[in-house]
Coordinates of C-alpha atoms in Angstrom, one line a residue:
M30 CA 55.2 -65.2 -30.2
E31 CA 51.6 -65.1 -30.4
D32 CA 51.8 -67.9 -27.8
R33 CA 53.5 -65.2 -25.6
E34 CA 50.5 -62.3 -26.3
Q35 CA 48.3 -65.4 -25.5
L36 CA 49.6 -65.3 -22.1
L37 CA 50.4 -62.0 -21.8
T38 CA 47.3 -60.7 -23.1
P39 CA 44.8 -62.0 -19.6
R40 CA 47.7 -60.3 -17.2
S41 CA 47.4 -56.9 -19.0
E42 CA 43.9 -56.5 -19.0
E43 CA 43.4 -57.9 -15.5
A44 CA 46.0 -55.2 -14.9
R45 CA 44.2 -52.6 -16.4
L46 CA 40.8 -53.6 -14.8
N47 CA 42.8 -53.4 -11.2
G48 CA 43.8 -49.6 -11.9
L49 CA 40.4 -48.4 -12.9
C50 CA 38.5 -50.0 -10.5
R51 CA 40.9 -48.1 -7.7
W52 CA 40.6 -45.0 -9.6
S53 CA 37.0 -45.3 -9.5
A54 CA 37.3 -45.9 -6.0
H55 CA 39.7 -43.1 -5.5
T56 CA 37.3 -40.7 -7.5
Q57 CA 33.9 -42.1 -5.4
G58 CA 35.8 -41.5 -2.0
L59 CA 36.7 -37.7 -3.4
Q60 CA 33.3 -37.2 -4.3
A61 CA 31.9 -38.5 -1.0
K62 CA 34.4 -36.2 0.3
V63 CA 33.5 -33.3 -1.0
V64 CA 29.2 -34.1 -0.6
E65 CA 30.1 -34.5 3.2
D66 CA 31.8 -31.4 2.9
F67 CA 29.7 -29.2 1.0
R68 CA 26.7 -30.8 3.6
R69 CA 28.5 -30.1 6.3
R70 CA 29.3 -26.6 5.4
L71 CA 25.4 -26.0 4.6
K72 CA 24.5 -27.1 7.7
Y73 CA 27.5 -24.8 9.3
F74 CA 25.1 -22.1 7.3
F75 CA 21.9 -23.1 8.9
M76 CA 23.1 -23.0 12.7
N77 CA 22.1 -20.3 14.8
P78 CA 25.0 -18.2 16.7
C79 CA 25.2 -19.8 19.6
E80 CA 25.5 -23.3 17.7
K81 CA 27.9 -21.6 15.1
Y82 CA 30.3 -20.6 18.3
K83 CA 30.3 -24.1 19.6
A84 CA 31.4 -25.1 16.0
R85 CA 34.5 -22.9 15.2
G86 CA 35.1 -20.8 18.3
R87 CA 33.9 -17.3 15.9
K88 CA 32.1 -14.9 18.8
P89 CA 28.6 -13.8 18.2
W90 CA 28.7 -10.6 17.1
K91 CA 25.9 -9.8 15.1
L92 CA 23.9 -11.0 18.2
M93 CA 25.8 -9.4 20.7
L94 CA 24.9 -5.4 18.6
Q95 CA 21.5 -6.2 18.0
I96 CA 20.9 -6.8 21.2
L97 CA 22.5 -3.5 22.1
K98 CA 20.6 -2.1 19.5
I99 CA 17.4 -3.0 21.0
A100 CA 18.3 -1.5 23.9
I101 CA 19.7 2.0 22.8
I102 CA 17.0 2.2 20.3
T103 CA 14.0 1.8 22.5
V104 CA 15.8 4.4 25.0
Q105 CA 16.6 6.9 21.8
L106 CA 12.5 6.0 20.8
V107 CA 11.4 6.4 24.8
S108 CA 13.0 10.2 24.9
F109 CA 12.1 11.0 21.7
G110 CA 8.3 10.5 22.4
L111 CA 9.2 12.1 25.5
S112 CA 10.1 15.3 23.7
N113 CA 7.0 15.2 21.0
E114 CA 4.7 14.5 24.0
M115 CA 4.9 17.5 24.7
M116 CA 5.1 19.1 21.5
V117 CA 1.5 17.5 20.3
T118 CA -0.1 18.5 23.5
F119 CA 1.1 22.2 23.0
K120 CA 0.2 22.2 19.8
D121 CA -3.4 20.9 20.5
E122 CA -4.2 23.0 23.8
N123 CA -3.5 26.3 21.5
L124 CA -5.6 25.3 18.6
M125 CA -8.1 24.6 21.6
T126 CA -7.3 28.0 22.4
F127 CA -8.2 29.6 19.3
R128 CA -11.4 28.9 19.0
H129 CA -12.3 29.5 22.1
L130 CA -10.5 33.2 21.7
F131 CA -11.8 33.5 18.6
L132 CA -15.0 31.9 17.8
K133 CA -17.6 33.4 19.4
G134 CA -19.9 31.3 22.4
Y135 CA -17.5 28.5 21.3
K136 CA -18.5 25.4 24.3
D137 CA -15.8 22.1 23.1
H138 CA -18.0 21.5 19.9
R139 CA -17.5 18.5 18.0
V140 CA -15.0 19.1 15.3
G141 CA -16.4 20.3 12.1
S142 CA -20.6 21.1 13.9
Y143 CA -19.5 25.0 14.5
A144 CA -22.0 26.7 12.0
L145 CA -23.6 29.8 11.3
Y146 CA -27.3 30.3 9.7
T147 CA -28.1 34.0 9.8
K148 CA -26.0 37.2 8.0
D149 CA -26.1 39.1 11.0
D150 CA -24.8 36.4 12.9
V151 CA -21.8 35.6 10.2
Y152 CA -21.3 39.6 10.0
D153 CA -20.8 39.6 13.7
H154 CA -18.7 37.0 14.5
I155 CA -16.1 38.0 11.7
Y156 CA -16.1 41.5 14.1
Y157 CA -15.3 39.3 16.7
I158 CA -12.4 37.4 15.3
I159 CA -11.0 41.2 14.2
N160 CA -12.0 43.0 17.8
T161 CA -10.7 39.9 19.6
Y162 CA -7.2 40.0 17.4
T163 CA -7.0 43.8 18.1
N164 CA -6.9 43.6 22.0
L165 CA -5.0 40.2 22.5
Q166 CA -3.0 41.3 24.9
N167 CA -5.6 42.2 27.4
L168 CA -7.9 39.6 27.0
T169 CA -5.1 36.0 26.5
V170 CA -4.1 34.2 29.3
G171 CA -1.3 33.0 27.3
N172 CA 2.2 34.4 26.3
L173 CA 0.8 34.9 22.7
A174 CA 2.3 37.9 20.4
Y175 CA 2.4 40.0 17.2
E176 CA 4.5 38.7 15.0
M177 CA 6.3 41.5 13.7
V178 CA 8.5 42.0 10.0
D179 CA 11.0 44.3 10.0
G180 CA 9.6 46.1 12.8
E181 CA 6.4 46.2 11.6
Y182 CA 3.6 44.1 13.2
T183 CA 2.0 41.7 10.7
A184 CA -1.8 42.2 9.8
L185 CA -4.8 40.2 9.9
S186 CA -6.0 39.6 6.5
V187 CA -9.7 39.0 5.6
C188 CA -10.8 37.3 2.7
Q189 CA -13.4 36.1 0.7
E190 CA -14.0 34.3 -2.8
F191 CA -16.8 34.8 -4.9
Y192 CA -18.3 33.8 -8.0
R193 CA -18.0 37.0 -10.4
N194 CA -21.8 37.4 -11.5
S195 CA -24.3 35.4 -10.8
S196 CA -28.6 35.8 -10.8
I197 CA -30.0 33.4 -8.6
D198 CA -34.3 33.3 -8.6
P199 CA -35.3 30.4 -6.8
G200 CA -39.4 31.4 -6.8
N201 CA -39.5 32.3 -10.6
E202 CA -37.1 28.8 -10.7
T203 CA -34.3 30.6 -13.3
F204 CA -30.5 31.9 -12.6
D205 CA -27.5 33.2 -14.3
I206 CA -23.9 32.5 -12.9
N207 CA -20.6 33.2 -13.6
P208 CA -18.9 30.2 -12.1
H209 CA -14.9 32.2 -12.5
I210 CA -14.1 33.1 -8.9
E211 CA -12.6 35.8 -7.6
K212 CA -11.2 37.0 -4.5
D213 CA -10.6 39.9 -2.3
C214 CA -8.6 41.1 0.8
I215 CA -8.5 43.3 3.4
S216 CA -5.9 44.3 6.3
I217 CA -6.7 45.1 9.8
Y218 CA -3.3 45.7 11.8
P219 CA -3.1 45.4 16.0
M220 CA -3.5 48.3 18.2
Q221 CA -6.8 49.1 15.8
S222 CA -10.1 48.9 17.9
F223 CA -13.7 49.2 16.7
D224 CA -16.6 50.2 18.9
N225 CA -18.8 47.5 17.2
S226 CA -19.4 45.9 13.9
S227 CA -21.4 48.5 12.3
A228 CA -18.0 51.0 12.8
L229 CA -16.1 47.8 11.4
L230 CA -18.0 47.8 8.6
T231 CA -18.1 51.8 7.9
H232 CA -14.1 51.6 8.4
I233 CA -13.0 48.5 5.6
N234 CA -16.0 48.6 4.0
F235 CA -16.2 44.9 4.4
I236 CA -19.8 43.9 2.5
L237 CA -20.9 40.6 1.4
D238 CA -23.1 39.2 -1.3
F239 CA -24.6 35.8 0.2
K240 CA -25.5 34.4 -2.8
R241 CA -22.4 34.5 -4.5
L242 CA -20.2 33.8 -1.5
L243 CA -18.2 30.6 -1.5
S244 CA -15.9 31.0 1.6
V245 CA -14.8 33.7 3.9
S246 CA -11.0 33.3 5.3
V247 CA -9.2 35.3 8.4
N248 CA -6.0 34.6 8.6
L249 CA -3.6 35.5 11.0
T250 CA -0.2 34.9 12.8
L251 CA 0.5 34.6 16.1
K252 CA 4.2 33.5 18.2
T253 CA 4.4 32.1 21.5
I254 CA 6.9 30.1 23.9
N255 CA 6.8 26.9 25.0
L256 CA 8.3 27.3 28.3
Q257 CA 6.8 22.8 29.8
T258 CA 10.2 21.8 28.3
V259 CA 12.6 23.4 30.8
R260 CA 10.9 21.1 33.6
H261 CA 12.3 18.5 31.3
H262 CA 16.0 20.1 30.8
E263 CA 15.2 21.1 27.8
L264 CA 15.4 24.2 26.1
P265 CA 12.3 25.6 25.0
D266 CA 11.4 26.1 21.4
C267 CA 9.3 29.1 19.6
Y268 CA 6.4 28.7 17.5
D269 CA 4.3 30.4 15.0
F270 CA 1.0 29.4 14.8
H271 CA -0.3 30.6 11.4
I272 CA -4.3 30.1 11.6
M273 CA -7.0 30.1 9.6
I274 CA -10.3 30.6 10.2
T275 CA -12.6 29.3 7.4
F276 CA -16.7 30.1 7.5
D277 CA -17.4 27.7 4.5
N278 CA -20.2 28.2 2.2
R279 CA -19.5 26.8 -0.9
A280 CA -22.4 24.1 -0.5
H281 CA -25.0 27.3 0.1
S282 CA -27.7 25.1 1.5
G283 CA -27.9 28.0 4.6
K284 CA -25.8 26.8 7.2
I285 CA -22.1 28.2 7.1
K286 CA -19.5 26.0 8.3
V287 CA -17.1 27.3 10.6
D288 CA -13.5 26.0 11.2
V289 CA -10.1 27.2 12.8
K290 CA -7.0 25.5 11.7
N291 CA -3.7 26.3 12.5
D292 CA -0.2 25.4 10.7
V293 CA 2.7 24.9 13.2
R294 CA 6.5 26.2 12.2
I295 CA 8.5 25.7 15.4
Y296 CA 11.9 27.0 15.4
E297 CA 15.2 27.5 18.1
C298 CA 14.7 31.1 19.8
R299 CA 16.5 33.8 18.9
D300 CA 18.4 34.7 22.7
W301 CA 17.3 32.8 25.5
N302 CA 19.2 32.3 29.4
V303 CA 17.6 29.4 31.6
E304 CA 19.7 29.4 35.1
G305 CA 21.6 26.8 35.8
T306 CA 21.4 24.6 32.8
S307 CA 24.1 24.7 29.9
D308 CA 24.6 23.0 25.7
E309 CA 25.7 19.8 27.9
N310 CA 22.2 18.3 27.6
D311 CA 22.0 18.3 23.8
Y312 CA 25.6 17.8 23.2
L313 CA 24.5 14.4 24.9
L314 CA 21.6 14.1 23.2
L315 CA 23.5 14.5 19.8
S316 CA 26.5 12.1 20.8
F317 CA 23.9 9.0 22.1
D318 CA 21.8 9.8 18.5
S319 CA 25.1 9.8 16.9
V320 CA 26.5 6.4 18.4
V321 CA 22.3 5.1 17.9
I322 CA 23.0 5.7 13.6
L323 CA 26.7 3.8 14.2
A324 CA 25.4 0.8 15.6
C325 CA 22.9 0.7 12.8
F326 CA 25.0 1.3 9.9
A327 CA 27.6 -1.5 11.3
S328 CA 24.3 -4.1 11.3
L329 CA 23.6 -2.8 8.1
I330 CA 26.7 -3.6 6.8
L331 CA 27.2 -7.2 8.7
C332 CA 23.5 -8.6 7.5
T333 CA 23.9 -7.1 4.1
R334 CA 27.0 -9.1 3.8
S335 CA 25.1 -12.3 5.1
V336 CA 22.3 -11.7 2.3
V337 CA 25.1 -11.2 0.0
N338 CA 26.9 -15.4 1.5
G339 CA 23.8 -16.7 1.5
I340 CA 22.6 -16.0 -1.9
Q341 CA 25.9 -16.9 -3.0
L342 CA 25.8 -20.2 -1.2
Q343 CA 22.3 -20.8 -3.0
F344 CA 23.8 -20.6 -6.3
E345 CA 26.2 -22.9 -5.1
F346 CA 24.1 -25.6 -4.2
N347 CA 22.1 -24.8 -7.1
T348 CA 25.1 -25.5 -9.0
F349 CA 26.1 -28.5 -6.8
F350 CA 22.3 -30.5 -7.1
H351 CA 22.3 -30.1 -10.7
A352 CA 25.7 -31.7 -10.6
Y353 CA 25.7 -34.6 -8.8
Y354 CA 21.7 -35.3 -8.7
N355 CA 20.8 -33.9 -12.6
K356 CA 17.8 -32.2 -10.3
I357 CA 16.1 -28.8 -10.4
V358 CA 16.5 -27.6 -7.1
S359 CA 12.6 -26.0 -6.2
W360 CA 11.9 -21.9 -5.6
S361 CA 11.2 -22.6 -1.7
D362 CA 14.0 -24.7 -1.2
R363 CA 16.4 -21.4 -2.9
M364 CA 14.2 -19.0 -0.7
E365 CA 15.7 -20.8 2.1
F366 CA 19.7 -19.4 1.7
V367 CA 17.7 -15.6 2.0
N368 CA 17.4 -15.2 5.4
G369 CA 14.0 -12.4 5.6
W370 CA 14.9 -11.6 9.2
Y371 CA 18.3 -10.0 8.1
I372 CA 15.9 -8.0 5.4
L373 CA 13.7 -7.1 8.2
I374 CA 17.2 -5.6 10.5
I375 CA 18.2 -3.9 6.8
V376 CA 15.2 -2.3 6.5
S377 CA 14.7 -1.3 10.3
D378 CA 18.7 0.1 10.5
T379 CA 17.4 2.0 7.1
L380 CA 14.7 3.5 9.0
T381 CA 16.5 3.8 12.1
I382 CA 19.5 5.6 10.1
A383 CA 16.9 8.3 8.6
G384 CA 14.8 9.0 11.8
S385 CA 18.2 10.1 14.3
A386 CA 19.3 12.2 11.4
L387 CA 15.7 14.1 11.1
K388 CA 16.0 13.5 14.9
I389 CA 19.2 15.4 14.7
G390 CA 17.6 18.1 12.3
I391 CA 14.8 18.7 14.7
Q392 CA 16.8 19.1 18.5
T393 CA 19.8 21.6 16.1
K394 CA 16.0 23.2 15.3
Y395 CA 17.5 23.1 11.3
L396 CA 13.8 21.0 10.6
T397 CA 10.4 20.5 12.1
N398 CA 9.5 17.2 11.1
Y399 CA 8.2 15.8 14.0
D400 CA 5.6 13.4 12.0
V401 CA 8.1 11.9 9.4
C402 CA 10.5 11.2 12.2
S403 CA 7.8 9.7 14.5
I404 CA 6.6 7.5 11.6
L405 CA 10.3 6.4 10.5
L406 CA 11.3 5.7 14.4
G407 CA 8.3 4.3 15.4
T408 CA 8.2 1.4 12.2
A409 CA 12.1 0.9 12.9
T410 CA 11.4 0.2 16.6
M411 CA 8.2 -2.3 16.1
L412 CA 10.3 -4.0 13.1
V413 CA 12.9 -4.3 15.9
W414 CA 11.6 -5.8 18.6
V415 CA 9.6 -7.9 16.0
G416 CA 13.1 -9.4 15.0
V417 CA 13.8 -10.5 18.7
I418 CA 11.1 -13.3 17.6
R419 CA 13.7 -14.5 15.8
Y420 CA 16.0 -14.9 19.1
L421 CA 13.5 -17.0 20.4
G422 CA 13.4 -19.1 17.4
F423 CA 16.3 -20.6 18.5
F424 CA 14.2 -22.6 21.1
K425 CA 12.4 -25.6 19.6
K426 CA 9.6 -24.6 22.1
Y427 CA 9.2 -21.2 20.4
N428 CA 9.8 -22.3 17.3
I429 CA 7.0 -23.1 16.3
L430 CA 5.1 -19.4 15.7
I431 CA 7.6 -18.1 13.2
L432 CA 7.6 -22.0 11.3
T433 CA 3.5 -21.4 11.2
L434 CA 4.0 -17.4 10.0
R435 CA 6.1 -18.4 7.4
A436 CA 4.4 -21.3 6.1
A437 CA 1.6 -20.4 6.0
F438 CA 2.1 -17.0 4.3
P439 CA 1.3 -17.7 1.0
N440 CA -1.8 -19.2 1.0
V441 CA -2.9 -15.9 3.8
I442 CA -2.0 -13.8 1.0
R443 CA -3.8 -15.8 -2.1
F444 CA -6.4 -16.2 0.3
C445 CA -7.0 -12.3 1.2
C446 CA -6.4 -11.2 -2.5
C447 CA -9.7 -13.4 -3.1
A448 CA -11.7 -12.5 0.0
A449 CA -10.4 -8.9 -1.0
M450 CA -12.6 -8.8 -4.1
I451 CA -15.9 -9.9 -2.1
Y452 CA -15.0 -7.1 0.3
L453 CA -14.4 -4.1 -2.5
G454 CA -17.6 -5.4 -4.1
Y455 CA -19.5 -4.9 -1.0
C456 CA -17.6 -1.7 -0.6
F457 CA -18.5 -0.2 -3.7
C458 CA -22.5 -1.1 -3.0
G459 CA -22.7 0.1 0.6
W460 CA -21.4 3.2 -1.0
I461 CA -23.1 4.3 -3.6
V462 CA -26.7 2.7 -2.1
L463 CA -26.0 3.4 2.0
G464 CA -24.3 6.1 1.5
P465 CA -26.9 8.8 1.2
H466 CA -28.7 7.5 4.4
H467 CA -26.6 6.5 6.8
D468 CA -23.4 8.1 8.0
K469 CA -21.1 5.7 8.3
F470 CA -21.1 4.7 4.3
R471 CA -21.5 8.3 3.5
T472 CA -17.4 8.1 1.9
L473 CA -15.4 5.5 0.9
D474 CA -13.2 5.1 2.9
K475 CA -15.9 5.2 5.8
V476 CA -17.2 2.1 4.3
T477 CA -14.4 0.1 4.6
E478 CA -13.9 1.3 7.7
C479 CA -16.8 0.7 8.9
L480 CA -16.9 -2.7 7.3
F481 CA -14.5 -4.0 9.1
S482 CA -15.2 -2.8 12.6
L483 CA -18.5 -4.8 11.7
I484 CA -16.3 -7.9 10.8
N485 CA -14.9 -7.9 14.2
G486 CA -18.2 -7.4 15.5
D487 CA -17.8 -3.7 16.5
D488 CA -20.9 -1.4 17.1
M489 CA -23.5 -4.2 14.8
Y490 CA -26.6 -3.0 16.5
A491 CA -26.2 1.1 16.2
T492 CA -25.9 0.5 12.2
F493 CA -28.6 -1.9 12.1
L494 CA -31.0 1.3 13.9
K495 CA -29.7 3.7 12.4
M496 CA -31.2 2.4 9.3
R497 CA -34.8 2.4 10.8
D498 CA -35.8 5.7 9.6
N499 CA -35.3 6.0 6.1
S500 CA -37.8 3.9 3.5
Y501 CA -39.0 0.8 2.9
M502 CA -36.6 -0.4 0.2
V503 CA -33.9 1.6 1.6
W504 CA -34.7 -0.8 4.9
L505 CA -35.3 -4.1 2.9
F506 CA -31.7 -3.4 1.2
S507 CA -29.8 -2.4 4.9
R508 CA -31.1 -5.5 5.8
L509 CA -29.9 -8.0 3.1
Y510 CA -27.0 -5.9 2.6
L511 CA -25.7 -6.1 6.2
Y512 CA -27.1 -9.6 7.1
S513 CA -25.2 -11.2 4.0
F514 CA -22.1 -8.7 4.6
I515 CA -22.1 -10.3 8.5
S516 CA -23.0 -14.2 7.8
L517 CA -20.6 -14.4 4.9
F518 CA -17.5 -13.1 6.5
I519 CA -17.8 -13.8 10.0
Y520 CA -18.9 -17.3 9.6
M521 CA -17.2 -18.2 6.3
V522 CA -14.4 -16.1 5.3
L523 CA -13.2 -15.9 9.0
S524 CA -13.2 -20.0 9.4
L525 CA -11.7 -20.4 6.4
F526 CA -9.4 -18.3 7.6
I527 CA -8.3 -19.6 11.1
A528 CA -9.0 -23.0 9.3
L529 CA -6.2 -22.5 7.1
I530 CA -4.1 -21.4 9.9
T531 CA -4.6 -24.1 12.7
D532 CA -3.9 -26.1 9.1
T533 CA -0.4 -25.3 8.8
Y534 CA -0.1 -25.6 12.4
E535 CA -0.9 -28.8 12.9
T536 CA 1.6 -29.4 9.7
I537 CA 4.2 -27.9 11.1
K538 CA 3.6 -29.3 14.5
H539 CA 3.1 -33.0 12.6
H540 CA 6.9 -31.8 11.1
Q541 CA 8.5 -31.7 14.4
Q542 CA 6.8 -34.6 16.5
E543 CA 8.0 -36.8 14.1
K544 CA 11.2 -34.8 12.6
V545 CA 10.4 -35.1 9.2
P546 CA 11.9 -33.3 6.8
V547 CA 9.9 -30.9 4.9
S548 CA 12.3 -29.9 2.1
Q549 CA 15.0 -31.5 -0.2
L550 CA 17.5 -28.4 1.4
Q551 CA 16.9 -30.2 4.9
A552 CA 17.0 -33.7 4.1
F553 CA 20.4 -33.3 2.3
I554 CA 21.2 -31.0 5.6
A555 CA 19.7 -33.9 8.0
E556 CA 22.1 -37.0 6.8
C557 CA 25.1 -34.8 8.2
R558 CA 25.5 -36.0 11.7
D559 CA 28.4 -33.6 12.9
Q560 CA 27.6 -32.5 16.5
P561 CA 29.0 -28.5 16.3
E562 CA 31.2 -29.8 19.7
S563 CA 32.5 -32.2 17.5
G564 CA 35.4 -29.8 15.5
R565 CA 34.4 -30.8 12.6
Y566 CA 33.6 -27.9 11.1
Q567 CA 37.0 -26.2 11.7
T568 CA 38.1 -26.2 8.2
D569 CA 38.6 -23.9 5.3
E570 CA 35.0 -22.7 3.8
D571 CA 36.7 -22.4 0.5
S572 CA 38.0 -25.8 0.5
A573 CA 33.9 -26.6 -0.8
S574 CA 33.8 -23.9 -3.4
C575 CA 35.4 -27.0 -5.8
C576 CA 32.3 -28.4 -5.8
V577 CA 30.8 -26.0 -7.7
S578 CA 32.7 -27.0 -10.8
P579 CA 31.1 -30.1 -13.0
C580 CA 34.8 -31.3 -13.6
C581 CA 36.0 -30.8 -10.5
C582 CA 33.0 -32.9 -8.7
F583 CA 33.0 -35.8 -11.4
G584 CA 36.8 -35.8 -11.6

């Protein structure tokens, strides 16, 4: 019996080992197939639309939709730009008209330079404004009219703001002032006329105490119609111009600055008739804007789905790599799955949808937010055209720009943060020291603009020249300040910035020439030699999903 057991035991052990070998070989073969399928799945995910079409025959709907979207968004922007240009031109020309009509002796002065210096001039100019307003129909060559509310003309109002009480005597160096501000207004209706300023003062009892006076504001409303849009097959709009003419005496420096501002309200005219036109053009524009919104909404859904799929595949790859190779995937590799171009398209689509909705509101005269609509549509169109670079990146010779920008971006951000600290230091120093002596350093925002211009070599000599008339100490400090800033930022900071970009470019160029994978993810995908035309990508995408389960992976 024992001899029999000794004879059987070696054979049984050999049979058991042979079974384990076959099981192990089968398991390794299964694992190799799962790895290869997942690698092929990853390679398919990172293919461009043309390669995906060759691999699985799927039409590149997103690519065709993006090309269509570029065309229609550009046409929409050009159409809105022409309409917006006419509106802005009409507003600016009317503002210039108001300055010439209501400011006595106005000769196209630089904005903010029109000022008065005597009491008689102030009274004379206020009288001139009122007299022009009451006789506007006999003076203007434009289609200006008074506003009517409930069948009555609205009045022109003259309001003055002043301190409640004040007693100021510079000769004795004494003053007594109550800083509480009071306001007093008078109203003058159209069709009233006054022969001279004394008659005006007698009628309205309008007296200014210049020692207490802060400002005088003249407010009036005029109506007009923008007829130039008829030539472009658009219905004319009606405009309300709320005009404010301000005499600013807050500084009490002996100089009263005069400025004209207007607030515009645009709306659809109440009753209109244009020979040979109809509402067909408006319906076509509204239909076109609706098509743009639908195309952007479809693009938004498709790109959002692609981003979600990329995030899900990123988690699968992280689990797969940890299960098979016991390694942690770096954040840079994980971010490869989040396609930044899709994020750009999503932002662009969102802005376009919002801008198109505003444009529809403007065309139907429910809204007048031209500036907001311009910002939304302009930014969206810019992002759409920037996104064209993505399709150029499908060609290896054009891809170098995209790869360089993407690789250099983190280092550029860190470099700019460090340089910004030095830049802000110079901004604060220039503002507080040179501000009282130089117009370009008068306010903090002007300082930032001036220094940025100096970095780019703009207007250097004029900046140096204007500091010559100051005291020796200020002049010496300005030279040290300007020379050190220009030397530091032009010769060092900009040179380092350019070197940072150049170094990244050379690195990317070297990797492209040597075809060296620059990450674990790319090295893993590079082992898949299957070409898109091989037909090996015609598989169920879900077949590789089992690799995310450790029990399936190790079987």
